Short mmCIF file of C-alpha atoms in Angstrom, two decimals:
data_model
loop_
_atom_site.label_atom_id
_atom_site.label_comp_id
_atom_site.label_asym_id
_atom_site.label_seq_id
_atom_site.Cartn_x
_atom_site.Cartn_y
_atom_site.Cartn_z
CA UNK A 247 -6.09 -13.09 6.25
CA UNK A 248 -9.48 -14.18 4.99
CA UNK A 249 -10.10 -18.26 5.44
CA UNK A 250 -12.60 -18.43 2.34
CA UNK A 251 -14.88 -16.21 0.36
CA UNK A 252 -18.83 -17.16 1.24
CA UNK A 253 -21.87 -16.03 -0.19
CA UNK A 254 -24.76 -16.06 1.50
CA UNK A 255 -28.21 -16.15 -0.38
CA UNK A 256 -31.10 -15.45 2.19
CA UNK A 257 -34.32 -13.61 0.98
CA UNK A 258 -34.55 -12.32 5.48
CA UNK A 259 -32.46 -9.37 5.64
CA UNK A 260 -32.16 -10.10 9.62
CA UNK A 261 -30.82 -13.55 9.29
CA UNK A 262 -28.65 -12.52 6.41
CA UNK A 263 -27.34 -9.81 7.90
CA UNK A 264 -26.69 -11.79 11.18
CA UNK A 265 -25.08 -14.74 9.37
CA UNK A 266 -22.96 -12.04 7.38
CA UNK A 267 -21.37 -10.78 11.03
CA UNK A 268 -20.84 -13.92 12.60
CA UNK A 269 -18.78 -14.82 9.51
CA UNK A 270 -16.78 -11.67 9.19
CA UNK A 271 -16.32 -11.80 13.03
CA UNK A 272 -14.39 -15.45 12.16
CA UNK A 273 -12.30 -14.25 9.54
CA UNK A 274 -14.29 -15.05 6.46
CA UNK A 275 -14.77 -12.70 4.04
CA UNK A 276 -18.94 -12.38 3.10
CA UNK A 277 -21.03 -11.47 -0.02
CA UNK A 278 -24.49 -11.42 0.58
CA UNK A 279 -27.42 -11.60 -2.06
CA UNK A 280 -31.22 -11.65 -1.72
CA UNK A 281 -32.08 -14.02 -4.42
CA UNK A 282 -30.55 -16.45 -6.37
CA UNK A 283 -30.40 -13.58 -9.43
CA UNK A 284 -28.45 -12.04 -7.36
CA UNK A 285 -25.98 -14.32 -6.23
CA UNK A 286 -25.41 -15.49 -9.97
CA UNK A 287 -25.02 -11.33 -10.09
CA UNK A 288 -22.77 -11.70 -7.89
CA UNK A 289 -20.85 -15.34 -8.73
CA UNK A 290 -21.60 -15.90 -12.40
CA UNK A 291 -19.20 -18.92 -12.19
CA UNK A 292 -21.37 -20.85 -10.09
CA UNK A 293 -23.41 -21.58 -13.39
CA UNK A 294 -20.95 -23.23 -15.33
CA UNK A 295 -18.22 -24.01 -12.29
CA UNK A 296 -16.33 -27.01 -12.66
CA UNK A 297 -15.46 -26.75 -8.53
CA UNK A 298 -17.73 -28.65 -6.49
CA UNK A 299 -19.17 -25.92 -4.59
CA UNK A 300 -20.42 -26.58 -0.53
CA UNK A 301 -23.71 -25.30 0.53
CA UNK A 302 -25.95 -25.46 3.78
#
């Protein structure tokens, strides 16, 4: 069972793909974008999202 649904939004393919394993290797389940077209691709709600969203 997945603990929460991240999305990581790194332009370095070698950091995003690292950050993507070490995730999935803890249980989290991963989406990964390039830029932040992407992720809004990807997570349209995060526009208009009412949710207080967490971000590093």
């Amino acid at each position: 069972m997945h603990k929460f649904h991240v999305l990581i939004i790194e332009d370095e393919k070698n950091i995003r793909n690292f950050i993507s394993k070490t995730l999935s290797s803890q249980g989290y389940r991963v989406s990964c974008a390039a830029t932040g077209n992407e992720a809004l691709s990807l997570a349209p709600c995060l526009v208009s999202c009412p949710v207080p969203c967490t971000a590093l």
